[in-house]
PDB file of C-alpha atoms and ligand atoms in Angstrom:
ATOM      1  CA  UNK A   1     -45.497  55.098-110.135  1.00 96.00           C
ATOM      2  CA  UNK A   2     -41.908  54.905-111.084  1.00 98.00           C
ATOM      3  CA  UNK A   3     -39.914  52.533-110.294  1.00 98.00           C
ATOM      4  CA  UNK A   4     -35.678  51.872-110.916  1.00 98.00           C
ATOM      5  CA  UNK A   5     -34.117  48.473-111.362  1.00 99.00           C
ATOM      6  CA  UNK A   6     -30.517  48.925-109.823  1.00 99.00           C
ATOM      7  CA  UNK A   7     -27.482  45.924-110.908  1.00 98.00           C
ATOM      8  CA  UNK A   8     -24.189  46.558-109.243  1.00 98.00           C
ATOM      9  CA  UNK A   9     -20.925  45.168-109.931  1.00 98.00           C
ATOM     10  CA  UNK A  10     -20.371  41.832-112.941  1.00 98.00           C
ATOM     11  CA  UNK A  11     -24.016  41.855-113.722  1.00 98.00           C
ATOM     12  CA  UNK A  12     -23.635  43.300-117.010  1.00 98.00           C
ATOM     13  CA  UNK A  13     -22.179  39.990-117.932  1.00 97.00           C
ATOM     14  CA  UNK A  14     -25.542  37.837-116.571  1.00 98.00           C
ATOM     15  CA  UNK A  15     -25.809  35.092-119.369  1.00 96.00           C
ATOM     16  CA  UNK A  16     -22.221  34.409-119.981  1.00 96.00           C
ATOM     17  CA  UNK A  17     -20.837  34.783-116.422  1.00 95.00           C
ATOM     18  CA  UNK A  18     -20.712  31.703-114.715  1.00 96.00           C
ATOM     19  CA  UNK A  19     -23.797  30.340-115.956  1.00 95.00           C
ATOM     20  CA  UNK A  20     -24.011  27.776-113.692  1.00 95.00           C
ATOM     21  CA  UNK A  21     -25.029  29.964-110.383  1.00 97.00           C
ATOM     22  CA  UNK A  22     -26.020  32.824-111.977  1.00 97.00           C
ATOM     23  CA  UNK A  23     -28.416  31.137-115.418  1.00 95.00           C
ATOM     24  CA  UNK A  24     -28.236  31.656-118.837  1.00 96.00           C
ATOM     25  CA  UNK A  25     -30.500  34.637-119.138  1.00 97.00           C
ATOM     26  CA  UNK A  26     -28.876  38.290-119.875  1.00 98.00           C
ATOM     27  CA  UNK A  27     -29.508  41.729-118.170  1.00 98.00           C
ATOM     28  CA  UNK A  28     -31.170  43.077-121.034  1.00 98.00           C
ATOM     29  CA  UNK A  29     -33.415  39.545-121.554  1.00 98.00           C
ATOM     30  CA  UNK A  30     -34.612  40.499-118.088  1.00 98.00           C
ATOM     31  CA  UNK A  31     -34.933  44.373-118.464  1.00 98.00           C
ATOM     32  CA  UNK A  32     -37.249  43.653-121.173  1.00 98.00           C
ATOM     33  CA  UNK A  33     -39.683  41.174-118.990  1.00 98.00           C
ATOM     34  CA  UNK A  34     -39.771  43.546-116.027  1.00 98.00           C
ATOM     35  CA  UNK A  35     -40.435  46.438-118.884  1.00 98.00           C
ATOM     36  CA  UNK A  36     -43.775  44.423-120.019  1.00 98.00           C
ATOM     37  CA  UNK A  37     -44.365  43.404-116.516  1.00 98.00           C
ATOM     38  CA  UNK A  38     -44.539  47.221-115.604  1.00 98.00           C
ATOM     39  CA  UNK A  39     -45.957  48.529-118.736  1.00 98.00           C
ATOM     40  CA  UNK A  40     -48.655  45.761-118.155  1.00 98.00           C
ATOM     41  CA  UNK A  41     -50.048  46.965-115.290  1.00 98.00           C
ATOM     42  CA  UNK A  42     -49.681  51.110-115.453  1.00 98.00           C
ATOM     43  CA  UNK A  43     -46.095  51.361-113.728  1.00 98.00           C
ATOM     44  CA  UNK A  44     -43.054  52.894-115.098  1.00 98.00           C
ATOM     45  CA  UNK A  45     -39.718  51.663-115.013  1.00 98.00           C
ATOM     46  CA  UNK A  46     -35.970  52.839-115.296  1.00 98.00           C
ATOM     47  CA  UNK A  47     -32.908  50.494-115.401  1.00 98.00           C
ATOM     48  CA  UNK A  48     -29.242  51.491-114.302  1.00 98.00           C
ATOM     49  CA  UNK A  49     -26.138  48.910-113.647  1.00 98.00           C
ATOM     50  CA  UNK A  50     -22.763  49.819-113.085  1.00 98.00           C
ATOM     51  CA  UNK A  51     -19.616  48.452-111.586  1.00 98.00           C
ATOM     52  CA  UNK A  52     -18.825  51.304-109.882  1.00 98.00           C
ATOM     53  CA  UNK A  53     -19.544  52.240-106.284  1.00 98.00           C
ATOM     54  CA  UNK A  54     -19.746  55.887-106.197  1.00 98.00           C
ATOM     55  CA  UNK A  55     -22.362  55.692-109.247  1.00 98.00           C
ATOM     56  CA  UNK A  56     -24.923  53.152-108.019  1.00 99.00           C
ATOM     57  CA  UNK A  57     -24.575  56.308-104.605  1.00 98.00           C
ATOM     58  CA  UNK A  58     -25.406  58.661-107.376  1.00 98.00           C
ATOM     59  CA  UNK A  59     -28.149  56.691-108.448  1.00 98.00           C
ATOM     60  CA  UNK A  60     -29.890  56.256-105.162  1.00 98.00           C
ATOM     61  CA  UNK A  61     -29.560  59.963-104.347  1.00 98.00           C
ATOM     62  CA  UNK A  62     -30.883  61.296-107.779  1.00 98.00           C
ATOM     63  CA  UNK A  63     -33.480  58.731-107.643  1.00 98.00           C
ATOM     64  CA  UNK A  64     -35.474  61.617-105.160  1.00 95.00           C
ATOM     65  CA  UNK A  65     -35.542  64.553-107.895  1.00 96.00           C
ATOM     66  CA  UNK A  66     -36.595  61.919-110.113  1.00 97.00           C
ATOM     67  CA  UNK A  67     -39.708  60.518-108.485  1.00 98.00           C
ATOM     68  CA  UNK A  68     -38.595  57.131-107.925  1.00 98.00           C
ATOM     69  CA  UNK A  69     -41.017  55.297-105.683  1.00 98.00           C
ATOM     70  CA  UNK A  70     -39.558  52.137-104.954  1.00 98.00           C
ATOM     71  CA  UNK A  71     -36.091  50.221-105.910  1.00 98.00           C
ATOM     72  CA  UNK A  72     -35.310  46.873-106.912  1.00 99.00           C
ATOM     73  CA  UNK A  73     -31.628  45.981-105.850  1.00 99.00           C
ATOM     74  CA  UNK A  74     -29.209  43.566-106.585  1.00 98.00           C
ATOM     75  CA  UNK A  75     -25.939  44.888-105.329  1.00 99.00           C
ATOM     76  CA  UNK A  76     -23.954  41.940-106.428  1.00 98.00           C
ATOM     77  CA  UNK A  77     -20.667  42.208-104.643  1.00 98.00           C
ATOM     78  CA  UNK A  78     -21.588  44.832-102.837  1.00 98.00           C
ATOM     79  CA  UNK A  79     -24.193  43.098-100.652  1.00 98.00           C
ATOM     80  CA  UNK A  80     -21.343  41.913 -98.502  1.00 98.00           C
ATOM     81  CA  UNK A  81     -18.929  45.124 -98.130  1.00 98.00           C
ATOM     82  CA  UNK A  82     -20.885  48.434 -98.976  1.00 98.00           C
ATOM     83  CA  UNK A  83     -21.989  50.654 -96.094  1.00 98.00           C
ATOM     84  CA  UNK A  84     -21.563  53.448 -98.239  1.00 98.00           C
ATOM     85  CA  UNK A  85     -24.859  51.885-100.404  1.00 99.00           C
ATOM     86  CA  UNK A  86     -26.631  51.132 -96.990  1.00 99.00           C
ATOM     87  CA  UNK A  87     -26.550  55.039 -96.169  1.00 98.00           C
ATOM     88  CA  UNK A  88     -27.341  56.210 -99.423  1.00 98.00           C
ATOM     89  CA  UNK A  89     -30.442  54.265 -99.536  1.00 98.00           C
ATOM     90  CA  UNK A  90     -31.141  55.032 -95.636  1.00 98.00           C
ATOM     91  CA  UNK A  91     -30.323  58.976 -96.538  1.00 98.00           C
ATOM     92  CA  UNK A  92     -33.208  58.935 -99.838  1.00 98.00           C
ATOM     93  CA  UNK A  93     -35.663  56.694 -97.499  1.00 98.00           C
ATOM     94  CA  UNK A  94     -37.081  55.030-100.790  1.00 98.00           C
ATOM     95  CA  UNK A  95     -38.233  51.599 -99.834  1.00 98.00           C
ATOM     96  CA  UNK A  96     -35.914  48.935-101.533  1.00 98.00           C
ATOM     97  CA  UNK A  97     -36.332  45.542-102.332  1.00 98.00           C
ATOM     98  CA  UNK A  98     -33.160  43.143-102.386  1.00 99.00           C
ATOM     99  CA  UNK A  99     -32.780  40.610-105.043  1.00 99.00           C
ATOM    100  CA  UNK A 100     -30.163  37.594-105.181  1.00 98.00           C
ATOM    101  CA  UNK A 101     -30.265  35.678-108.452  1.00 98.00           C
ATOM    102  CA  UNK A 102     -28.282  32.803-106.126  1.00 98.00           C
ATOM    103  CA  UNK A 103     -28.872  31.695-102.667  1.00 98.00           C
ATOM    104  CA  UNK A 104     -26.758  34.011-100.599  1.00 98.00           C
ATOM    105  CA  UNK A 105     -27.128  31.971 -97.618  1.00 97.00           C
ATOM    106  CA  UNK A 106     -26.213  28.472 -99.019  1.00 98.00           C
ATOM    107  CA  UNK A 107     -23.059  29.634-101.046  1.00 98.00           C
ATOM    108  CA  UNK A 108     -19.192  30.560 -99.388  1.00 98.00           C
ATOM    109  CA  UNK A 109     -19.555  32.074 -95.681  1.00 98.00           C
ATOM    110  CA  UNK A 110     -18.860  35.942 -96.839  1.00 98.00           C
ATOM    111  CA  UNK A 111     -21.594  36.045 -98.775  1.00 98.00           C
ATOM    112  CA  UNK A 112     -23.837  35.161 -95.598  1.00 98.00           C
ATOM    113  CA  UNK A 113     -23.345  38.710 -94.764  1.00 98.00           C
ATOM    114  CA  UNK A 114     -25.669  41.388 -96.370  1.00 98.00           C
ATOM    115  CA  UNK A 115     -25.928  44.883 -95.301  1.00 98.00           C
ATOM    116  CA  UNK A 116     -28.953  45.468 -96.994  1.00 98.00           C
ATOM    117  CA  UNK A 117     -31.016  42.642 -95.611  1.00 98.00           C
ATOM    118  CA  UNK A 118     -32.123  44.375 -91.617  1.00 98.00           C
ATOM    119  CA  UNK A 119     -33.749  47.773 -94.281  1.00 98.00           C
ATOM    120  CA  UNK A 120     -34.929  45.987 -97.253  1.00 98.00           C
ATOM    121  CA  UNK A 121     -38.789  45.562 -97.378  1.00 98.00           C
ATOM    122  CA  UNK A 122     -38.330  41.959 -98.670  1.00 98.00           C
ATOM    123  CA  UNK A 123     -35.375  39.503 -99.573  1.00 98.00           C
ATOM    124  CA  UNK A 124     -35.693  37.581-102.639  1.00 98.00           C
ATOM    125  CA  UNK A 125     -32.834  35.281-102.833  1.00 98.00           C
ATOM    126  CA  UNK A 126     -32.308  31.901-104.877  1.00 98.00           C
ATOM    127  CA  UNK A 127     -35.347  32.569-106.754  1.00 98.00           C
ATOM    128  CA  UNK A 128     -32.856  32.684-110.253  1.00 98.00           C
ATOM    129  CA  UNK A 129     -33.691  35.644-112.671  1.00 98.00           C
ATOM    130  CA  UNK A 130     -37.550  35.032-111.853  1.00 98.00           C
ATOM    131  CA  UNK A 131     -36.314  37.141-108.503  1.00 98.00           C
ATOM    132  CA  UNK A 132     -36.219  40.581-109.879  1.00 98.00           C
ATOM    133  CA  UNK A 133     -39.398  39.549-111.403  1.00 98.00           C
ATOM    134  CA  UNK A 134     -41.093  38.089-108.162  1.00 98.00           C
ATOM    135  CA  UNK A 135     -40.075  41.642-106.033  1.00 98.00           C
ATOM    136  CA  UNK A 136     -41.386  43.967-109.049  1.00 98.00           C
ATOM    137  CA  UNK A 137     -45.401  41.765-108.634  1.00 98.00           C
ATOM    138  CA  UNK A 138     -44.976  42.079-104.738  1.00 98.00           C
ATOM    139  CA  UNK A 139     -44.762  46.197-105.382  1.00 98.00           C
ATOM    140  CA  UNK A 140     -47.299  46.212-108.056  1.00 97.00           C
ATOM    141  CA  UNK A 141     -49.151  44.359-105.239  1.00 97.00           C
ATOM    142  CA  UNK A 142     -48.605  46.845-102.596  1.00 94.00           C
ATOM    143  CA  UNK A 143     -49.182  49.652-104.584  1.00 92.00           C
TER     144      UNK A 143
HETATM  145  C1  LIG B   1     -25.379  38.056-106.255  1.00 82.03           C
HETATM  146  C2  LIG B   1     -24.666  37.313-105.123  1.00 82.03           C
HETATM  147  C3  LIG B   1     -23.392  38.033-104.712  1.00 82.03           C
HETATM  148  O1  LIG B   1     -22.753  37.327-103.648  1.00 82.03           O
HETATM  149  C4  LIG B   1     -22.432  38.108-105.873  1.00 82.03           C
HETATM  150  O2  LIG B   1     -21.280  38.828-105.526  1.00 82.03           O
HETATM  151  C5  LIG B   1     -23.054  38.659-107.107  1.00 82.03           C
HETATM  152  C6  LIG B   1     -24.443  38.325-107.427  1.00 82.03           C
HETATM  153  C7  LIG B   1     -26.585  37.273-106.810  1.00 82.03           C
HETATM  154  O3  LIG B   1     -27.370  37.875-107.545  1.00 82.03           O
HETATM  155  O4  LIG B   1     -26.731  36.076-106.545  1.00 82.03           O
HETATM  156  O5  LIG B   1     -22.391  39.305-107.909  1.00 82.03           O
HETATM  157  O6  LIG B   1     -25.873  39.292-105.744  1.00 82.03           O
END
């Protein structure tokens, strides 16, 4: 089973961007765990980021031709503004699983809002780094 690990926006710079909400630990410190995690128990795993819109869309539609069973998603800024994302990910009908290194809910009001939240198969927010780690066991689990 394949699965893709999908950063949007400013979380190329997880470990020196402000370290305080977001930890000290970088992308490629957890791309490596979730990599053993996977490997560990049979699953496959690809990793994209970008701070560009229109390529996390291309993502999510290639993700089809490329046999990607189920995604992992932190769209950073994009949680709160991107119905573009929403469709694309509605239009592929790959389950998804959110991820929020912070608490969403418990930060500035805008960031109460998620668009992903209603068609994501499970929320993982405030859970730190451990998050992307926490929604990649819960598929293992289901799968
Ligand atoms: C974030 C929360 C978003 O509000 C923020 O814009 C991010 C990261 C998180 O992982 O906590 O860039 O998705």
């Amino acid at each position: 089973m394949n699965i893709l690990v999908l950063n949007g926006p400013n979380l190329n710079l997880l470990g020196s961007r402000e370290s305080n909400i977001y930890g000290e630990e970088s992308l490629n410190v957890i791309e490596k765990k979730l990599l053993k995690l996977a490997e560990d128990n049979s699953f496959s795993v690809n990793f994209f980021q970008s701070n560009a819109e229109h390529e996390l869309i291309n993502c999510i539609h290639n993700s089809k031709e490329n046999n990607i069973s189920a995604i992992i998603f932190n769209p950073a800024a994009f949680t709160h503004t991107s119905i573009a994302l929403r469709d694309a990910l509605l239009a592929v009908k790959i389950p998804f699983y959110e991820v929020h290194i912070s608490d969403i809910n418990s930060r500035e009001e805008f960031r109460k809002k998620s668009f992903f939240s209603d068609i994501a198969e499970k929320v993982f927010t405030g859970k730190g780094t451990n998050g992307y780690l926490l929604a990649l066991e819960e598929i293992i689990k289901n799968n």
